[in-house]
PDB file of C-alpha atoms in Angstrom:
ATOM      1  CA  MET A   1       0.010  -0.008   0.011  1.00  0.00           C
ATOM      2  CA  GLY A   2       1.242   3.309  -0.998  1.00  0.00           C
ATOM      3  CA  VAL A   3       1.039   6.652   0.607  1.00  0.00           C
ATOM      4  CA  LYS A   4      -2.096   7.525  -1.347  1.00  0.00           C
ATOM      5  CA  ASP A   5      -3.979   4.398  -0.030  1.00  0.00           C
ATOM      6  CA  ARG A   6      -3.050   5.149   3.550  1.00  0.00           C
ATOM      7  CA  ASP A   7      -3.886   8.838   3.072  1.00  0.00           C
ATOM      8  CA  ARG A   8      -7.305   7.803   1.744  1.00  0.00           C
ATOM      9  CA  PHE A   9      -8.253   6.484   5.095  1.00  0.00           C
ATOM     10  CA  SER A  10      -6.912   9.263   7.213  1.00  0.00           C
ATOM     11  CA  THR A  11      -9.140  11.530   9.217  1.00  0.00           C
ATOM     12  CA  ALA A  12      -7.897  14.604   7.515  1.00  0.00           C
ATOM     13  CA  THR A  13      -8.689  13.191   4.078  1.00  0.00           C
ATOM     14  CA  ARG A  14     -12.165  12.135   5.181  1.00  0.00           C
ATOM     15  CA  ILE A  15     -12.879  15.593   6.713  1.00  0.00           C
ATOM     16  CA  ARG A  16     -11.637  17.227   3.505  1.00  0.00           C
ATOM     17  CA  LEU A  17     -13.844  14.962   1.340  1.00  0.00           C
ATOM     18  CA  LEU A  18     -16.760  15.593   3.611  1.00  0.00           C
ATOM     19  CA  GLY A  19     -16.090  19.361   3.335  1.00  0.00           C
ATOM     20  CA  GLU A  20     -15.934  19.161  -0.427  1.00  0.00           C
ATOM     21  CA  GLN A  21     -19.151  17.258  -0.606  1.00  0.00           C
ATOM     22  CA  THR A  22     -20.896  19.655   1.705  1.00  0.00           C
ATOM     23  CA  ALA A  23     -19.631  22.622  -0.249  1.00  0.00           C
ATOM     24  CA  ALA A  24     -20.943  20.983  -3.474  1.00  0.00           C
ATOM     25  CA  ARG A  25     -24.349  20.488  -1.836  1.00  0.00           C
ATOM     26  CA  VAL A  26     -24.425  24.113  -0.540  1.00  0.00           C
ATOM     27  CA  TYR A  27     -23.419  25.336  -4.014  1.00  0.00           C
ATOM     28  CA  ARG A  28     -26.156  23.272  -5.691  1.00  0.00           C
ATOM     29  CA  SER A  29     -28.818  24.499  -3.216  1.00  0.00           C
ATOM     30  CA  GLN A  30     -27.678  28.080  -3.781  1.00  0.00           C
ATOM     31  CA  THR A  31     -27.951  27.743  -7.524  1.00  0.00           C
ATOM     32  CA  ARG A  32     -31.411  26.203  -7.211  1.00  0.00           C
ATOM     33  CA  ARG A  33     -32.454  29.044  -4.858  1.00  0.00           C
ATOM     34  CA  GLN A  34     -31.120  31.604  -7.307  1.00  0.00           C
ATOM     35  CA  ALA A  35     -33.012  29.919 -10.137  1.00  0.00           C
ATOM     36  CA  ARG A  36     -36.224  29.986  -8.053  1.00  0.00           C
ATOM     37  CA  ARG A  37     -35.706  33.591  -7.038  1.00  0.00           C
ATOM     38  CA  SER A  38     -37.831  36.086  -8.952  1.00  0.00           C
ATOM     39  CA  ARG A  39     -36.279  37.603 -12.024  1.00  0.00           C
ATOM     40  CA  LEU A  40     -37.057  41.097 -10.827  1.00  0.00           C
ATOM     41  CA  THR A  41     -33.674  42.569 -10.309  1.00  0.00           C
ATOM     42  CA  GLY A  42     -32.937  46.056  -9.138  1.00  0.00           C
ATOM     43  CA  ARG A  43     -32.495  47.240 -12.685  1.00  0.00           C
ATOM     44  CA  ALA A  44     -35.820  45.786 -13.748  1.00  0.00           C
ATOM     45  CA  ALA A  45     -37.586  47.339 -10.752  1.00  0.00           C
ATOM     46  CA  LEU A  46     -36.077  50.736 -11.628  1.00  0.00           C
ATOM     47  CA  LEU A  47     -37.106  50.351 -15.267  1.00  0.00           C
ATOM     48  CA  ALA A  48     -40.656  49.464 -14.212  1.00  0.00           C
ATOM     49  CA  LEU A  49     -40.788  52.525 -11.932  1.00  0.00           C
ATOM     50  CA  VAL A  50     -39.556  54.778 -14.730  1.00  0.00           C
ATOM     51  CA  LEU A  51     -42.139  53.320 -17.161  1.00  0.00           C
ATOM     52  CA  CYS A  52     -44.948  53.784 -14.628  1.00  0.00           C
ATOM     53  CA  THR A  53     -43.809  57.346 -13.926  1.00  0.00           C
ATOM     54  CA  MET A  54     -43.852  58.067 -17.708  1.00  0.00           C
ATOM     55  CA  VAL A  55     -47.346  56.652 -18.133  1.00  0.00           C
ATOM     56  CA  VAL A  56     -48.587  58.735 -15.215  1.00  0.00           C
ATOM     57  CA  ALA A  57     -46.869  61.823 -16.499  1.00  0.00           C
ATOM     58  CA  LEU A  58     -48.216  61.385 -20.018  1.00  0.00           C
ATOM     59  CA  ALA A  59     -51.764  60.414 -19.097  1.00  0.00           C
ATOM     60  CA  TYR A  60     -53.040  64.030 -18.469  1.00  0.00           C
ATOM     61  CA  PRO A  61     -51.453  65.549 -21.598  1.00  0.00           C
ATOM     62  CA  MET A  62     -52.800  62.671 -23.740  1.00  0.00           C
ATOM     63  CA  ARG A  63     -56.322  63.109 -22.289  1.00  0.00           C
ATOM     64  CA  GLN A  64     -56.044  66.874 -23.072  1.00  0.00           C
ATOM     65  CA  TYR A  65     -54.919  66.132 -26.598  1.00  0.00           C
ATOM     66  CA  VAL A  66     -57.789  63.723 -27.247  1.00  0.00           C
ATOM     67  CA  SER A  67     -60.365  66.091 -25.801  1.00  0.00           C
ATOM     68  CA  GLN A  68     -58.976  69.010 -27.832  1.00  0.00           C
ATOM     69  CA  ARG A  69     -59.021  66.922 -30.990  1.00  0.00           C
ATOM     70  CA  ALA A  70     -62.712  66.104 -30.295  1.00  0.00           C
ATOM     71  CA  GLU A  71     -63.417  69.773 -29.689  1.00  0.00           C
ATOM     72  CA  ILE A  72     -61.786  70.765 -32.903  1.00  0.00           C
ATOM     73  CA  ALA A  73     -63.837  68.153 -34.822  1.00  0.00           C
ATOM     74  CA  ASP A  74     -66.939  69.528 -33.208  1.00  0.00           C
ATOM     75  CA  LEU A  75     -66.061  73.063 -34.115  1.00  0.00           C
ATOM     76  CA  GLN A  76     -65.344  72.016 -37.657  1.00  0.00           C
ATOM     77  CA  ARG A  77     -68.717  70.335 -37.890  1.00  0.00           C
ATOM     78  CA  ARG A  78     -70.459  73.462 -36.568  1.00  0.00           C
ATOM     79  CA  GLN A  79     -68.543  75.613 -38.970  1.00  0.00           C
ATOM     80  CA  GLN A  80     -69.699  73.459 -41.896  1.00  0.00           C
ATOM     81  CA  GLN A  81     -73.346  73.656 -40.663  1.00  0.00           C
ATOM     82  CA  ALA A  82     -73.005  77.498 -40.367  1.00  0.00           C
ATOM     83  CA  ARG A  83     -71.636  77.640 -43.969  1.00  0.00           C
ATOM     84  CA  GLU A  84     -74.606  75.560 -45.198  1.00  0.00           C
ATOM     85  CA  ARG A  85     -77.002  77.889 -43.287  1.00  0.00           C
ATOM     86  CA  VAL A  86     -75.361  80.932 -44.818  1.00  0.00           C
ATOM     87  CA  GLU A  87     -75.782  79.362 -48.282  1.00  0.00           C
ATOM     88  CA  GLN A  88     -79.484  78.612 -47.576  1.00  0.00           C
ATOM     89  CA  LEU A  89     -80.011  82.233 -46.464  1.00  0.00           C
ATOM     90  CA  ARG A  90     -78.240  83.523 -49.571  1.00  0.00           C
ATOM     91  CA  ASP A  91     -80.618  81.395 -51.699  1.00  0.00           C
ATOM     92  CA  LEU A  92     -83.585  82.709 -49.752  1.00  0.00           C
ATOM     93  CA  LYS A  93     -82.409  86.244 -50.229  1.00  0.00           C
ATOM     94  CA  ALA A  94     -81.948  85.698 -53.945  1.00  0.00           C
ATOM     95  CA  ARG A  95     -85.487  84.336 -54.106  1.00  0.00           C
ATOM     96  CA  TRP A  96     -86.983  87.363 -52.361  1.00  0.00           C
ATOM     97  CA  GLN A  97     -85.252  89.616 -54.901  1.00  0.00           C
ATOM     98  CA  ASP A  98     -87.539  88.049 -57.512  1.00  0.00           C
ATOM     99  CA  ASP A  99     -90.864  89.903 -57.666  1.00  0.00           C
ATOM    100  CA  ALA A 100     -92.939  86.916 -58.560  1.00  0.00           C
ATOM    101  CA  TYR A 101     -91.729  84.993 -55.491  1.00  0.00           C
ATOM    102  CA  ALA A 102     -92.294  87.976 -53.247  1.00  0.00           C
ATOM    103  CA  GLU A 103     -95.856  88.438 -54.647  1.00  0.00           C
ATOM    104  CA  GLN A 104     -96.607  84.737 -54.192  1.00  0.00           C
ATOM    105  CA  GLN A 105     -95.432  84.858 -50.498  1.00  0.00           C
ATOM    106  CA  ILE A 106     -97.369  88.037 -49.755  1.00  0.00           C
ATOM    107  CA  ARG A 107    -100.558  86.604 -51.193  1.00  0.00           C
ATOM    108  CA  ARG A 108    -100.178  83.277 -49.211  1.00  0.00           C
ATOM    109  CA  ARG A 109     -99.152  84.716 -45.890  1.00  0.00           C
ATOM    110  CA  LEU A 110    -101.079  87.990 -45.723  1.00  0.00           C
ATOM    111  CA  HIS A 111    -104.138  86.896 -47.745  1.00  0.00           C
ATOM    112  CA  TYR A 112    -103.716  89.697 -50.257  1.00  0.00           C
ATOM    113  CA  VAL A 113    -105.716  89.642 -53.451  1.00  0.00           C
ATOM    114  CA  ARG A 114    -105.367  91.562 -56.674  1.00  0.00           C
ATOM    115  CA  PRO A 115    -108.027  94.045 -57.562  1.00  0.00           C
ATOM    116  CA  GLY A 116    -111.018  92.206 -59.069  1.00  0.00           C
ATOM    117  CA  GLU A 117    -110.257  88.893 -57.363  1.00  0.00           C
ATOM    118  CA  THR A 118    -112.432  87.518 -54.571  1.00  0.00           C
ATOM    119  CA  GLY A 119    -110.491  86.309 -51.509  1.00  0.00           C
ATOM    120  CA  TYR A 120    -111.861  83.319 -49.462  1.00  0.00           C
ATOM    121  CA  VAL A 121    -110.643  82.198 -46.056  1.00  0.00           C
ATOM    122  CA  VAL A 122    -111.560  78.749 -44.982  1.00  0.00           C
ATOM    123  CA  VAL A 123    -111.907  78.318 -41.283  1.00  0.00           C
ATOM    124  CA  ASP A 124    -111.348  74.967 -39.738  1.00  0.00           C
ATOM    125  CA  PRO A 125    -114.204  74.090 -37.370  1.00  0.00           C
ATOM    126  CA  GLY A 126    -111.816  72.277 -34.906  1.00  0.00           C
ATOM    127  CA  ALA A 127    -109.766  75.512 -34.723  1.00  0.00           C
ATOM    128  CA  ALA A 128    -112.907  77.546 -33.854  1.00  0.00           C
ATOM    129  CA  LYS A 129    -113.756  75.154 -30.981  1.00  0.00           C
ATOM    130  CA  GLN A 130    -110.129  75.413 -29.768  1.00  0.00           C
ATOM    131  CA  SER A 131    -110.272  79.195 -29.778  1.00  0.00           C
ATOM    132  CA  ARG A 132    -113.503  79.098 -27.793  1.00  0.00           C
ATOM    133  CA  ALA A 133    -111.773  76.880 -25.266  1.00  0.00           C
ATOM    134  CA  ASP A 134    -108.970  79.416 -24.998  1.00  0.00           C
ATOM    135  CA  LEU A 135    -111.478  82.193 -24.332  1.00  0.00           C
ATOM    136  CA  GLY A 136    -112.825  80.068 -21.449  1.00  0.00           C
ATOM    137  CA  ALA A 137    -109.255  79.907 -20.090  1.00  0.00           C
ATOM    138  CA  ALA A 138    -109.016  83.728 -20.103  1.00  0.00           C
ATOM    139  CA  ARG A 139    -111.989  83.980 -17.739  1.00  0.00           C
ATOM    140  CA  ARG A 140    -110.427  81.691 -15.073  1.00  0.00           C
ATOM    141  CA  PRO A 141    -107.781  82.720 -12.523  1.00  0.00           C
ATOM    142  CA  TRP A 142    -104.167  82.400 -13.608  1.00  0.00           C
ATOM    143  CA  TYR A 143    -103.321  79.648 -11.134  1.00  0.00           C
ATOM    144  CA  ALA A 144    -106.009  77.376 -12.614  1.00  0.00           C
ATOM    145  CA  ASN A 145    -104.511  77.804 -16.083  1.00  0.00           C
ATOM    146  CA  VAL A 146    -101.039  76.993 -14.700  1.00  0.00           C
ATOM    147  CA  TRP A 147    -102.413  73.834 -12.985  1.00  0.00           C
ATOM    148  CA  ASP A 148    -104.184  72.762 -16.128  1.00  0.00           C
ATOM    149  CA  GLY A 149    -100.886  73.134 -18.092  1.00  0.00           C
ATOM    150  CA  VAL A 150     -99.069  70.975 -15.530  1.00  0.00           C
ATOM    151  CA  ASP A 151    -101.817  68.304 -15.851  1.00  0.00           C
ATOM    152  CA  LYS A 152    -101.648  68.329 -19.665  1.00  0.00           C
ATOM    153  CA  SER A 153     -97.871  68.093 -19.583  1.00  0.00           C
ATOM    154  CA  ASP A 154     -98.060  65.176 -17.146  1.00  0.00           C
ATOM    155  CA  ALA A 155    -100.679  63.388 -19.283  1.00  0.00           C
ATOM    156  CA  SER A 156     -98.573  63.834 -22.415  1.00  0.00           C
ATOM    157  CA  ASP A 157     -95.560  62.188 -20.767  1.00  0.00           C
ATOM    158  CA  GLN A 158     -97.576  59.070 -19.996  1.00  0.00           C
TER     159      GLN A 158
END
């Protein structure tokens, strides 16, 4: 038996082997623990914090931008409607410049007739009854008319 064989059974060799085995086990358990540890490192946490800060910082300006774009679209729509209304009024003004159109409107609205023509006004019987009902309302006190108006409004909602 050589020196190596005798050294293999010595206490110092056994303790050294035990220490190496224990060190290997500890190293393996540390590597497993590190593998199980969350991947959120300090850099990743700082990056997440910066990103959250950026989102919070940009949220209000983005909301303002979107609301202003909506307001601009609304104003453009109103401007287009106003242009269309101006065009309609120009057409109406041009029509009123025509004497035939003006005469037609005067005859229809004011019931004018030309000399020698006979004018007729047809009265609707339902309108006459309604006007009589309105005369009855004029004779009652004001608060009764107000209350009737509230009742009619309530009945129309149902």
